[in-house]
Coordinates of C-alpha atoms in Angstrom, one line a residue:
D165 CA 51.6 99.5 105.3
G166 CA 51.5 101.1 101.9
Q167 CA 51.5 99.6 98.4
R168 CA 54.0 99.6 95.6
I169 CA 53.8 99.2 91.9
D170 CA 56.8 98.2 89.7
L171 CA 56.4 98.3 85.9
G172 CA 59.1 96.8 83.7
D173 CA 62.6 95.4 84.6
C174 CA 62.8 97.5 87.8
D175 CA 65.8 95.6 89.2
V176 CA 68.2 96.8 86.6
S177 CA 70.6 99.4 88.0
F178 CA 71.6 102.8 86.6
I179 CA 73.9 105.6 87.6
A180 CA 72.1 108.3 89.7
E181 CA 74.1 111.2 88.1
S182 CA 72.3 114.5 88.9
M183 CA 69.3 112.7 90.4
I184 CA 71.3 112.4 93.6
K185 CA 71.4 116.2 94.1
P186 CA 68.2 116.6 96.1
L187 CA 69.3 113.9 98.5
T188 CA 72.8 115.4 99.1
Y189 CA 71.2 118.9 99.5
A190 CA 68.8 117.4 102.1
M191 CA 71.8 116.0 103.9
T192 CA 73.5 119.3 104.3
L193 CA 70.3 121.2 105.2
S194 CA 69.5 118.6 107.9
E195 CA 73.1 118.8 109.3
Y196 CA 73.8 122.5 109.1
G197 CA 70.6 124.4 108.5
I198 CA 69.3 126.6 105.7
D199 CA 71.2 129.8 106.8
H200 CA 74.6 128.1 106.7
V201 CA 74.1 126.2 103.5
H202 CA 72.6 129.2 101.6
K203 CA 75.4 131.4 102.8
F204 CA 77.4 129.7 100.0
V205 CA 74.7 128.4 97.5
G206 CA 71.9 130.4 95.9
Q207 CA 68.2 129.5 95.4
N208 CA 67.4 130.8 92.0
P209 CA 67.1 128.9 88.6
A210 CA 70.2 128.8 86.4
G211 CA 70.8 128.2 82.7
K212 CA 71.4 125.1 80.6
V213 CA 72.6 121.8 82.1
N214 CA 76.4 121.3 81.9
D215 CA 76.8 124.7 80.2
L216 CA 80.0 126.3 81.4
V217 CA 78.9 129.8 80.3
S218 CA 75.7 129.6 82.3
E219 CA 77.4 128.1 85.4
T220 CA 80.3 130.6 85.4
K221 CA 77.7 133.4 85.7
L222 CA 77.3 133.5 89.4
N223 CA 74.1 135.0 90.9
Y224 CA 73.9 138.5 92.1
E225 CA 75.4 137.5 95.5
G226 CA 78.4 135.9 93.8
K227 CA 77.2 132.3 94.6
P228 CA 76.4 129.3 92.4
H229 CA 72.8 129.6 91.4
N230 CA 71.3 126.6 93.3
P231 CA 72.3 123.1 94.6
M232 CA 70.6 121.4 91.6
V233 CA 73.3 122.4 89.1
N234 CA 76.9 121.2 89.2
G235 CA 78.4 124.4 90.6
G236 CA 76.0 124.5 93.5
A237 CA 76.2 120.8 94.1
I238 CA 80.0 120.9 94.3
V239 CA 79.9 123.7 96.9
N240 CA 77.2 121.9 98.7
M241 CA 79.4 118.8 99.0
S242 CA 82.2 120.9 100.4
L243 CA 80.0 121.8 103.4
L244 CA 79.3 118.1 104.3
K245 CA 81.5 116.9 107.2
P246 CA 84.6 118.8 106.1
E247 CA 86.4 117.7 109.3
L248 CA 86.4 114.1 108.1
N249 CA 88.7 112.5 105.5
N250 CA 87.0 111.8 102.1
T251 CA 86.6 108.1 102.8
D252 CA 84.5 108.8 105.9
R253 CA 82.6 111.6 104.2
F254 CA 81.6 109.2 101.5
D255 CA 80.6 106.5 104.0
Y256 CA 78.4 109.0 105.8
A257 CA 76.7 110.2 102.7
F258 CA 76.2 106.7 101.3
K259 CA 74.7 105.6 104.6
K260 CA 72.2 108.5 104.5
I261 CA 71.2 107.7 100.9
S262 CA 70.8 104.1 101.8
E263 CA 68.6 105.0 104.8
A264 CA 66.5 107.2 102.5
S265 CA 66.1 104.2 100.2
G266 CA 65.0 101.8 102.9
N267 CA 68.1 100.8 104.9
V268 CA 69.4 98.6 102.1
K269 CA 71.9 95.8 102.5
F270 CA 75.1 96.9 100.7
K271 CA 76.0 94.8 97.7
D272 CA 79.2 94.3 95.8
D273 CA 80.2 96.9 93.2
N274 CA 78.6 96.3 89.8
N275 CA 81.0 97.8 87.4
L276 CA 79.2 99.2 84.4
N277 CA 79.8 97.9 80.9
T278 CA 78.1 98.2 77.5
N279 CA 76.2 95.0 78.0
N280 CA 74.7 96.1 81.3
P281 CA 71.1 97.3 80.7
G282 CA 71.6 99.9 83.4
N283 CA 74.5 101.5 81.4
P284 CA 73.4 104.7 79.6
A285 CA 75.7 103.7 76.8
S286 CA 73.9 100.4 76.2
K287 CA 71.6 100.2 73.1
N288 CA 69.3 97.9 75.0
S289 CA 68.7 100.2 78.0
M290 CA 65.2 100.3 79.3
M291 CA 63.0 102.6 81.4
Y292 CA 61.6 101.7 84.8
T293 CA 58.7 102.8 87.1
S294 CA 57.7 101.6 90.7
L295 CA 54.9 102.6 93.2
I296 CA 54.4 102.0 97.0
G297 CA 51.2 103.1 98.8
N298 CA 47.5 103.3 98.2
L299 CA 47.6 104.5 94.6
E300 CA 46.4 102.6 91.6
A301 CA 48.0 103.1 88.3
S302 CA 47.4 101.8 84.8
P303 CA 49.9 100.3 82.4
S304 CA 48.5 102.6 79.8
I305 CA 50.3 105.4 81.6
I306 CA 53.5 103.9 80.3
S307 CA 52.4 102.4 77.0
N308 CA 50.6 105.4 75.7
N309 CA 53.8 107.5 76.1
T310 CA 56.3 105.2 74.6
R311 CA 54.6 104.4 71.3
N312 CA 56.3 105.5 68.1
R313 CA 59.4 106.9 69.7
S314 CA 62.0 104.1 69.5
T315 CA 62.4 100.3 70.1
R316 CA 63.4 100.7 73.7
H317 CA 61.0 99.6 76.5
T318 CA 59.8 101.7 79.4
T319 CA 59.6 100.8 83.0
G320 CA 59.5 102.5 86.4
S321 CA 58.5 102.5 90.1
F322 CA 56.1 104.3 92.5
F323 CA 56.0 104.5 96.3
V324 CA 52.8 105.9 97.8
N325 CA 52.1 107.5 101.2
Q326 CA 49.8 105.4 103.4
N327 CA 47.4 108.3 104.0
F328 CA 46.3 108.6 100.4
G329 CA 43.2 106.5 99.9
N330 CA 42.3 104.4 96.8
N331 CA 38.8 106.0 96.9
E332 CA 40.3 109.3 95.7
L333 CA 41.3 107.7 92.4
Q334 CA 38.4 105.4 91.7
N335 CA 37.6 104.4 88.1
Q336 CA 40.9 106.0 86.8
S337 CA 42.9 102.8 86.4
N338 CA 42.8 99.0 85.9
F339 CA 46.2 98.0 87.4
E340 CA 45.9 96.6 90.9
A341 CA 48.8 97.6 93.3
Q342 CA 50.8 94.9 95.0
E343 CA 50.9 94.6 98.8
L344 CA 54.0 96.1 100.3
R345 CA 56.5 93.7 101.7
I346 CA 59.2 95.1 103.8
D347 CA 62.4 93.3 102.7
N348 CA 65.5 95.4 103.0
D349 CA 67.5 93.1 100.7
T350 CA 65.3 94.1 97.8
E351 CA 66.1 97.8 98.1
Y352 CA 69.1 98.3 95.9
V353 CA 71.8 101.0 96.3
D354 CA 75.3 100.5 95.2
Y355 CA 78.4 102.4 94.0
S356 CA 80.2 102.1 90.7
N357 CA 83.9 102.8 90.9
S358 CA 84.2 102.6 87.1
A359 CA 81.6 105.3 86.7
Y360 CA 83.6 107.5 89.1
L361 CA 86.8 106.9 87.2
S362 CA 85.1 107.8 84.0
L363 CA 83.7 111.0 85.5
S364 CA 86.9 112.1 87.1
K365 CA 88.9 111.4 83.9
N366 CA 86.6 113.3 81.5
A367 CA 85.1 116.0 83.8
H368 CA 87.1 119.0 82.3
H369 CA 83.9 121.1 82.7
D370 CA 83.7 120.4 86.5
N371 CA 87.4 121.0 87.0
C372 CA 87.2 124.4 85.2
L373 CA 84.1 125.2 87.2
C374 CA 85.8 124.3 90.5
F375 CA 88.8 126.6 89.8
F376 CA 86.4 129.4 88.8
M377 CA 84.5 129.1 92.0
K378 CA 87.7 128.9 94.1
E379 CA 88.9 132.1 92.4
N380 CA 85.6 133.8 93.3
K381 CA 85.8 132.5 96.9
C382 CA 82.5 130.5 96.6
F383 CA 83.7 127.8 99.1
P384 CA 84.0 128.3 102.8
E385 CA 87.1 130.2 103.8
K386 CA 88.9 127.2 105.3
I387 CA 88.3 125.1 102.2
N388 CA 89.0 127.9 99.7
K389 CA 92.5 128.3 101.2
K390 CA 93.5 124.7 100.7
P391 CA 93.4 123.4 97.1
K392 CA 93.5 119.8 98.4
L393 CA 90.1 120.3 100.2
V394 CA 88.6 121.9 97.1
Q395 CA 89.7 118.9 95.0
E396 CA 88.4 116.5 97.7
S397 CA 85.0 118.2 97.5
L398 CA 85.0 117.7 93.7
E399 CA 85.9 114.1 94.1
L400 CA 83.1 113.5 96.6
F401 CA 80.7 115.2 94.1
W402 CA 81.8 112.7 91.4
Q403 CA 81.4 109.8 93.9
M404 CA 77.8 110.8 94.7
N405 CA 77.0 111.0 91.0
S406 CA 78.4 107.4 90.7
I407 CA 75.9 105.9 93.1
L408 CA 73.7 103.2 91.5
F409 CA 70.0 102.9 92.0
N410 CA 67.2 100.9 90.5
T411 CA 63.8 102.5 90.1
K412 CA 62.4 100.6 93.2
S413 CA 65.0 102.0 95.6
A414 CA 65.0 105.4 94.0
S415 CA 61.2 105.6 94.3
V416 CA 61.5 104.9 98.0
A417 CA 64.0 107.8 98.3
A418 CA 61.5 110.0 96.5
A419 CA 58.8 108.8 98.9
T420 CA 61.0 109.7 101.9
L421 CA 61.0 113.3 100.6
A422 CA 57.2 113.0 100.0
S423 CA 56.7 112.0 103.6
G424 CA 58.6 114.8 105.3
G425 CA 62.0 113.0 105.5
I426 CA 60.7 109.8 107.0
C427 CA 61.5 106.6 105.1
P428 CA 58.1 104.9 104.6
L429 CA 59.7 101.4 104.7
T430 CA 61.5 101.8 108.0
G431 CA 59.8 104.8 109.7
K432 CA 63.2 106.3 110.3
Q433 CA 63.6 110.1 110.2
V434 CA 66.4 110.4 107.6
F435 CA 66.1 114.2 106.9
K436 CA 64.7 116.8 109.2
S437 CA 61.1 117.5 108.4
D438 CA 61.3 121.3 108.4
I439 CA 63.9 121.3 105.6
V440 CA 62.2 119.0 103.2
K441 CA 59.9 121.8 101.9
H442 CA 63.0 123.7 100.8
V443 CA 64.4 120.7 98.9
L444 CA 61.0 120.2 97.1
T445 CA 60.8 123.9 96.3
L446 CA 64.1 123.8 94.5
M447 CA 63.3 120.6 92.8
L448 CA 60.2 122.3 91.4
S449 CA 61.9 125.5 90.3
C450 CA 65.3 124.1 89.3
G451 CA 65.2 120.3 89.1
M452 CA 64.6 119.9 85.4
N453 CA 67.5 122.1 84.1
D454 CA 66.4 124.9 81.7
Y455 CA 63.1 123.1 81.3
S456 CA 62.2 123.7 84.9
G457 CA 59.8 126.5 84.2
Q458 CA 57.8 124.5 81.6
S459 CA 57.9 121.4 84.0
A460 CA 56.5 123.5 86.8
F461 CA 53.8 124.9 84.5
Q462 CA 52.7 121.7 82.8
I463 CA 53.4 119.1 85.5
G464 CA 53.5 121.1 88.7
L465 CA 55.5 118.5 90.8
P466 CA 59.0 118.6 92.4
A467 CA 61.3 116.5 90.1
K468 CA 64.9 115.9 89.4
S469 CA 66.4 114.4 86.3
G470 CA 69.8 112.9 85.6
L471 CA 71.8 112.6 82.4
S472 CA 71.7 108.8 82.7
G473 CA 68.0 108.9 82.0
G474 CA 66.7 108.7 85.5
L475 CA 63.8 110.9 86.7
M476 CA 62.7 111.2 90.3
I477 CA 59.2 112.7 91.0
V478 CA 57.7 113.6 94.3
V479 CA 54.0 114.0 95.0
P480 CA 54.0 115.6 98.5
N481 CA 52.1 113.6 101.1
V482 CA 51.1 111.1 98.4
C483 CA 53.9 109.2 96.7
G484 CA 57.5 108.9 95.3
I485 CA 58.1 107.9 91.7
C486 CA 61.2 107.0 89.7
C487 CA 61.3 106.5 86.0
Y488 CA 64.3 105.4 83.9
A489 CA 64.7 105.8 80.1
P490 CA 68.2 106.7 78.8
E491 CA 67.0 108.7 75.8
I492 CA 67.3 112.3 76.9
D493 CA 66.1 115.4 75.2
E494 CA 67.9 118.7 74.4
H495 CA 67.4 119.9 78.0
G496 CA 69.1 116.8 79.6
N497 CA 65.9 115.2 80.8
S498 CA 64.5 111.8 80.0
Y499 CA 62.2 112.1 77.0
R500 CA 59.9 109.3 78.1
G501 CA 60.1 110.2 81.8
L502 CA 58.7 113.7 81.0
K503 CA 56.0 112.2 78.8
F504 CA 55.1 109.8 81.6
A505 CA 55.0 112.7 84.1
E506 CA 52.7 114.8 81.8
Y507 CA 50.3 111.9 81.4
L508 CA 50.3 111.1 85.1
E509 CA 49.4 114.7 86.0
K510 CA 46.6 114.7 83.4
T511 CA 45.2 111.3 84.7
F512 CA 45.4 112.0 88.4
N513 CA 45.4 115.8 88.7
F514 CA 48.5 115.8 90.8
H515 CA 49.6 119.4 89.9
L516 CA 50.4 121.2 93.2
F517 CA 48.0 124.0 92.3
E518 CA 45.1 121.8 91.1
D519 CA 41.7 122.6 92.7

């Protein structure tokens, strides 16, 4: 009973990378509670993305800084269903992510290659945007921010909460939203084994970080004593980073966070409502790497970027947004995704502290 808007080739898949971290954090908080999770993971901003010097400086309590950086995300994954084998742990996590994205029908693995537009290595990669709900948006939001940057196109998706009325945004756009059609087959979530193999083969940084955290007893005691369990947590972290979205499904996941953990397509309570505020708080303060402070200041919305070029944005009680543009800046964030978010905030005054 909402609306959605998709701009560009929104069915093209891309690797979630770090954009998955708010969802895996929401899983552990829902399952074990804030006290247990933050016994092992901090809540304060860290330094640069994928910077070993920054991440090997634990916080004042001897914990990884937050679950939005690799160190904190690895420890966070060690907390998820440790009594199960890794296959069952992955199945549990994948099911939760699928539910947050609209109870998708699982598809066959799409191995990435340089000819796939969803592959960050592809020179023809595009950016995507989609919307669901009662919000109207203008194509100029995209076109004005992509001019004179490169030859790549820009696309994306929005999903909007049903309680946000069109009358609040009158005369601000000329793009009419499409009527929402609930069709689970269209909400795409998949897994790329080739991406996982690439991550596990080349992730020397993550391996080093994992050994460092084990030495400093950052993992739960039962896990810290068994190197096999530490390694399995690292492998699960890589697997989660290898999940594939398109902007349509990722925008639904963002909208699930925007609506207190309830998937707006299915009405299912995927994450506990009382923990979602904590997920959004850390997305606001830590989700954009070492640009998080500037993002909170200029855009004022919870967001999480990925090195593949994905950007998930949450407007609480209003909508979920996903953009995809593989060109990333020096902070590890999508250049066009940020420009889009800045223009969106200026157009609709979505900043959390806007009067």
